[in-house]
PDB file of C-alpha atoms in Angstrom:
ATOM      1  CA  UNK F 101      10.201 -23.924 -22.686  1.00  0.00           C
ATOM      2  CA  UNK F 102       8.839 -20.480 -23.205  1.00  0.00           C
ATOM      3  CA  UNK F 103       5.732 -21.317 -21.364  1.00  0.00           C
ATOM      4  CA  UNK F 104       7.748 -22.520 -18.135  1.00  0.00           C
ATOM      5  CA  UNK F 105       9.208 -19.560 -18.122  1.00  0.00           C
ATOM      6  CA  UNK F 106       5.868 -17.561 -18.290  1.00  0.00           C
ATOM      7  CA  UNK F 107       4.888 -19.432 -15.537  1.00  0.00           C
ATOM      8  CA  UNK F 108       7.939 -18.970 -13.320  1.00  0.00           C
ATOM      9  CA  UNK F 109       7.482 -15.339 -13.939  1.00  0.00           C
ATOM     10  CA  UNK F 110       3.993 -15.092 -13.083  1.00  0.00           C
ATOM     11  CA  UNK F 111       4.430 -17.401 -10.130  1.00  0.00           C
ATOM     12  CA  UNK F 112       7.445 -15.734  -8.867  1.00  0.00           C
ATOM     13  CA  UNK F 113       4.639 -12.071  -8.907  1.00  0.00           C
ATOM     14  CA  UNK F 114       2.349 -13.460  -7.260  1.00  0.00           C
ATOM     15  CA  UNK F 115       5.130 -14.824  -4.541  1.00  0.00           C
ATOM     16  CA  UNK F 116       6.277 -11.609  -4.327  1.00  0.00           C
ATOM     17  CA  UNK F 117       2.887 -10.146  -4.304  1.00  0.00           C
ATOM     18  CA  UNK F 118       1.817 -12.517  -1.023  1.00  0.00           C
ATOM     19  CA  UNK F 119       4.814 -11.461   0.817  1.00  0.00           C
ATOM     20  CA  UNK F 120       3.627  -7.902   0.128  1.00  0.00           C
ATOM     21  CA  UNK F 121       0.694  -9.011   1.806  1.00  0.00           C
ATOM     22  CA  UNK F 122       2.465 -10.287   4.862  1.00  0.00           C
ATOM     23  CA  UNK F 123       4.367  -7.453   5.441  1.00  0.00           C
ATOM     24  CA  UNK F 124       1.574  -5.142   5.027  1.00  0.00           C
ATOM     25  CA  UNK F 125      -0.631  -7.770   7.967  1.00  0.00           C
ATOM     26  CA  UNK F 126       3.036  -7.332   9.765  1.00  0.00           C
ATOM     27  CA  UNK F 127       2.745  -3.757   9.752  1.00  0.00           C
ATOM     28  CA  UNK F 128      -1.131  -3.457  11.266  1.00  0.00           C
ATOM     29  CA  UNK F 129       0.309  -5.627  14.128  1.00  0.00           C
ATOM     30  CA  UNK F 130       3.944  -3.810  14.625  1.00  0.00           C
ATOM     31  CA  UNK F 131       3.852  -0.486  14.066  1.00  0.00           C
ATOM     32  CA  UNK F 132       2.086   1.965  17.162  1.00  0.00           C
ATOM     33  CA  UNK F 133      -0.076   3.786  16.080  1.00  0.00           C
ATOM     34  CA  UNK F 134      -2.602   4.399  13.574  1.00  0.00           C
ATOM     35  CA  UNK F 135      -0.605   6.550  11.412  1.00  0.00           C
ATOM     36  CA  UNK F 136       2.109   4.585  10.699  1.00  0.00           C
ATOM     37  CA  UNK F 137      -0.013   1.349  10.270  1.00  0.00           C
ATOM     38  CA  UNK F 138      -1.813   3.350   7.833  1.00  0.00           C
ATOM     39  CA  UNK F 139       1.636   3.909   6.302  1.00  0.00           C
ATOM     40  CA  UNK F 140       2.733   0.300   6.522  1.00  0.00           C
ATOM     41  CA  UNK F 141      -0.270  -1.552   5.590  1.00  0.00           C
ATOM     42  CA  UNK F 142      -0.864   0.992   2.138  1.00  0.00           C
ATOM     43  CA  UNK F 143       2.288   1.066   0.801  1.00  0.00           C
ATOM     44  CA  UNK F 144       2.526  -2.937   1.003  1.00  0.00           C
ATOM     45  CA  UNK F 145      -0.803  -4.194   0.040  1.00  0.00           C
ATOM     46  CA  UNK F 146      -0.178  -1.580  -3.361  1.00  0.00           C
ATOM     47  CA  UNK F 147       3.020  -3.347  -4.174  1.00  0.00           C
ATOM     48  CA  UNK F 148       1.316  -6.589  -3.049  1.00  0.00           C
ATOM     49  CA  UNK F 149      -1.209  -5.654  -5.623  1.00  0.00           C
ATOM     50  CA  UNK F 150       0.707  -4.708  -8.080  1.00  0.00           C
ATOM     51  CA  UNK F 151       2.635  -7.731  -8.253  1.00  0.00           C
ATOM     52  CA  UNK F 152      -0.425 -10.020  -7.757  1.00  0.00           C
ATOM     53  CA  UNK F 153      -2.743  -8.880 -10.397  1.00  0.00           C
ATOM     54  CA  UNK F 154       0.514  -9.027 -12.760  1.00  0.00           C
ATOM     55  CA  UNK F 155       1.396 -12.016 -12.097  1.00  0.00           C
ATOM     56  CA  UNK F 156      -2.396 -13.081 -12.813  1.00  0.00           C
ATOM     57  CA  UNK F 157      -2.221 -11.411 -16.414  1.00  0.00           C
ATOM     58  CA  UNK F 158       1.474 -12.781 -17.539  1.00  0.00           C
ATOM     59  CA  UNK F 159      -0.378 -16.210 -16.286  1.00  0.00           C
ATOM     60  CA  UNK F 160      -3.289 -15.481 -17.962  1.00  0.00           C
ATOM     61  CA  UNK F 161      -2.950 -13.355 -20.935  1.00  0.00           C
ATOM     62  CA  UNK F 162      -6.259 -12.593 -21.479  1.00  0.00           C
ATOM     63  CA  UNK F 163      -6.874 -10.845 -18.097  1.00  0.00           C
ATOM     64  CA  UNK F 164      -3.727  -8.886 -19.165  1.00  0.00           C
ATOM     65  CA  UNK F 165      -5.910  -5.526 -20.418  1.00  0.00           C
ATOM     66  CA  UNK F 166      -7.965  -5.820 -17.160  1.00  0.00           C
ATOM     67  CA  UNK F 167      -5.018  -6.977 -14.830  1.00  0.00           C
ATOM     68  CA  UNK F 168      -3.513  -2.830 -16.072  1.00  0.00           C
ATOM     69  CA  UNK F 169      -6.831  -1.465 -15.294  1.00  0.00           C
ATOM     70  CA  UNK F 170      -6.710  -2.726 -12.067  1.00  0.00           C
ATOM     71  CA  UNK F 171      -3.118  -1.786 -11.576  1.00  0.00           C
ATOM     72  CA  UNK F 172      -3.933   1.652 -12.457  1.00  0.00           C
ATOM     73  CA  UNK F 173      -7.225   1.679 -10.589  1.00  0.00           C
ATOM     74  CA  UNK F 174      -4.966   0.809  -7.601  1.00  0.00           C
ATOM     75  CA  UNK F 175      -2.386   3.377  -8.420  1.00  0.00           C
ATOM     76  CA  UNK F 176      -4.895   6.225  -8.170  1.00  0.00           C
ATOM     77  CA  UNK F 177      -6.603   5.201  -5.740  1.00  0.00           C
ATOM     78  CA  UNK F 178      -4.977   3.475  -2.964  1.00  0.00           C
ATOM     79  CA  UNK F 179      -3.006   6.232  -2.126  1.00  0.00           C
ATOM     80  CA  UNK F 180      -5.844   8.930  -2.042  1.00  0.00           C
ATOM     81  CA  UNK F 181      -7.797   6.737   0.536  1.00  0.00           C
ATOM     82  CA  UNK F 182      -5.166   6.632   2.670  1.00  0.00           C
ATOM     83  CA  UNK F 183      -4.431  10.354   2.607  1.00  0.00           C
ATOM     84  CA  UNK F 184      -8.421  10.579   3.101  1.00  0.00           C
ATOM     85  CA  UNK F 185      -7.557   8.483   6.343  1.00  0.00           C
ATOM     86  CA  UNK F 186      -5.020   9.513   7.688  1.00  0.00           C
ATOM     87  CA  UNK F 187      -6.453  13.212   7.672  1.00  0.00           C
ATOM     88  CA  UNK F 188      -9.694  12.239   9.119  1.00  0.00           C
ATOM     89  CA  UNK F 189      -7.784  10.472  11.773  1.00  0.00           C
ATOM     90  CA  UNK F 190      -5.878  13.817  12.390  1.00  0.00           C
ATOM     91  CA  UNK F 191      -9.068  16.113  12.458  1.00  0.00           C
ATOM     92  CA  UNK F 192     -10.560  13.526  15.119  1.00  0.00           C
ATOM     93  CA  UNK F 193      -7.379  14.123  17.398  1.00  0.00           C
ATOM     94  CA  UNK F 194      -6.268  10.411  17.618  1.00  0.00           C
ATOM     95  CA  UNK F 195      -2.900  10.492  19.515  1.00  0.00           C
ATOM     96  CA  UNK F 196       0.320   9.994  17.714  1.00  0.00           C
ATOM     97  CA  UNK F 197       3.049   7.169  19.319  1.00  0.00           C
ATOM     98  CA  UNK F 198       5.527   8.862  21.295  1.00  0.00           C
ATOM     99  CA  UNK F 199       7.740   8.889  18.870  1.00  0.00           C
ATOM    100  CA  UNK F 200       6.751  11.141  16.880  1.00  0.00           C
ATOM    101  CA  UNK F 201       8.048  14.733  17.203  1.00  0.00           C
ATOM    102  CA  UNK F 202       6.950  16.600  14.344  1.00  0.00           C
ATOM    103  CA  UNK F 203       3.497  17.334  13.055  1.00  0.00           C
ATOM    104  CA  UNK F 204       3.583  18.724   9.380  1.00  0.00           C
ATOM    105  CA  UNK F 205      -0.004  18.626   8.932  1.00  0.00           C
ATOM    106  CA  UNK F 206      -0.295  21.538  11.677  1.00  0.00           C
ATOM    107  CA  UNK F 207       2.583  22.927  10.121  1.00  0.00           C
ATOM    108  CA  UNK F 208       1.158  23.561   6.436  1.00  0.00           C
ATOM    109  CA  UNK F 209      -2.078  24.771   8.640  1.00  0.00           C
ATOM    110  CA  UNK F 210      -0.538  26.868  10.592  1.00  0.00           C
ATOM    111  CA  UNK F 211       1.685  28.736   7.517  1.00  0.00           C
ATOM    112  CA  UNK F 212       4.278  27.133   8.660  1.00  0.00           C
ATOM    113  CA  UNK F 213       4.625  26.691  12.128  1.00  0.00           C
ATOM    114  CA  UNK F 214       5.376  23.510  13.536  1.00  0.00           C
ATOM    115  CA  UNK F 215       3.919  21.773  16.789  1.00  0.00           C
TER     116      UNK F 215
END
């Protein structure tokens, strides 16, 4: 009994984990421009991550250490690439969707001042 309920658990992770994954692809495809798909498609794939490689350890408890590493690994990371990114993409002038109205990059810059 307990081990059907491990593997409901784990399962259940790495179901969650996939439709991570799907919303992240859904964001590259939806969202305008490369900022927000940025946005979309690293927030996602971390919790998609998360819940994968989780869902792999409670399976598995022996990759349970490493599946943590590679949580944390993720943790750090992840979001510091995108940053990296996204700020590259700024300092090579790609255009923003029309939507968007306020640029706080320019505005820390700038001391302040908002385009």
């Amino acid at each position: 009994m307990s081990q059907l309920i491990h593997q409901a658990i784990s399962y259940s992770l790495m179901g969650i984990g996939a439709f991570f994954y799907f919303l992240a692809g859904l964001g590259l495809v939806r969202m305008p421009d490369l900022y927000t798909r940025l946005q979309a498609s690293t927030k996602a794939t971390t919790l998609g991550t998360f819940s994968l490689v989780l869902g792999v350890g409670i399976l598995n408890p022996a990759f349970l250490g490493k599946s943590l590493l590679v949580i944390l690994f993720v943790a750090l990371t992840n979001p510091v690439a995108s940053s990296v990114m996204m700020r590259a993409a700024y300092k090579c002038k790609l255009p923003t969707c029309k939507e968007t109205c306020v640029d706080e990059i320019s505005a820390t810059e700038n001391g302040g001042e908002s385009i």
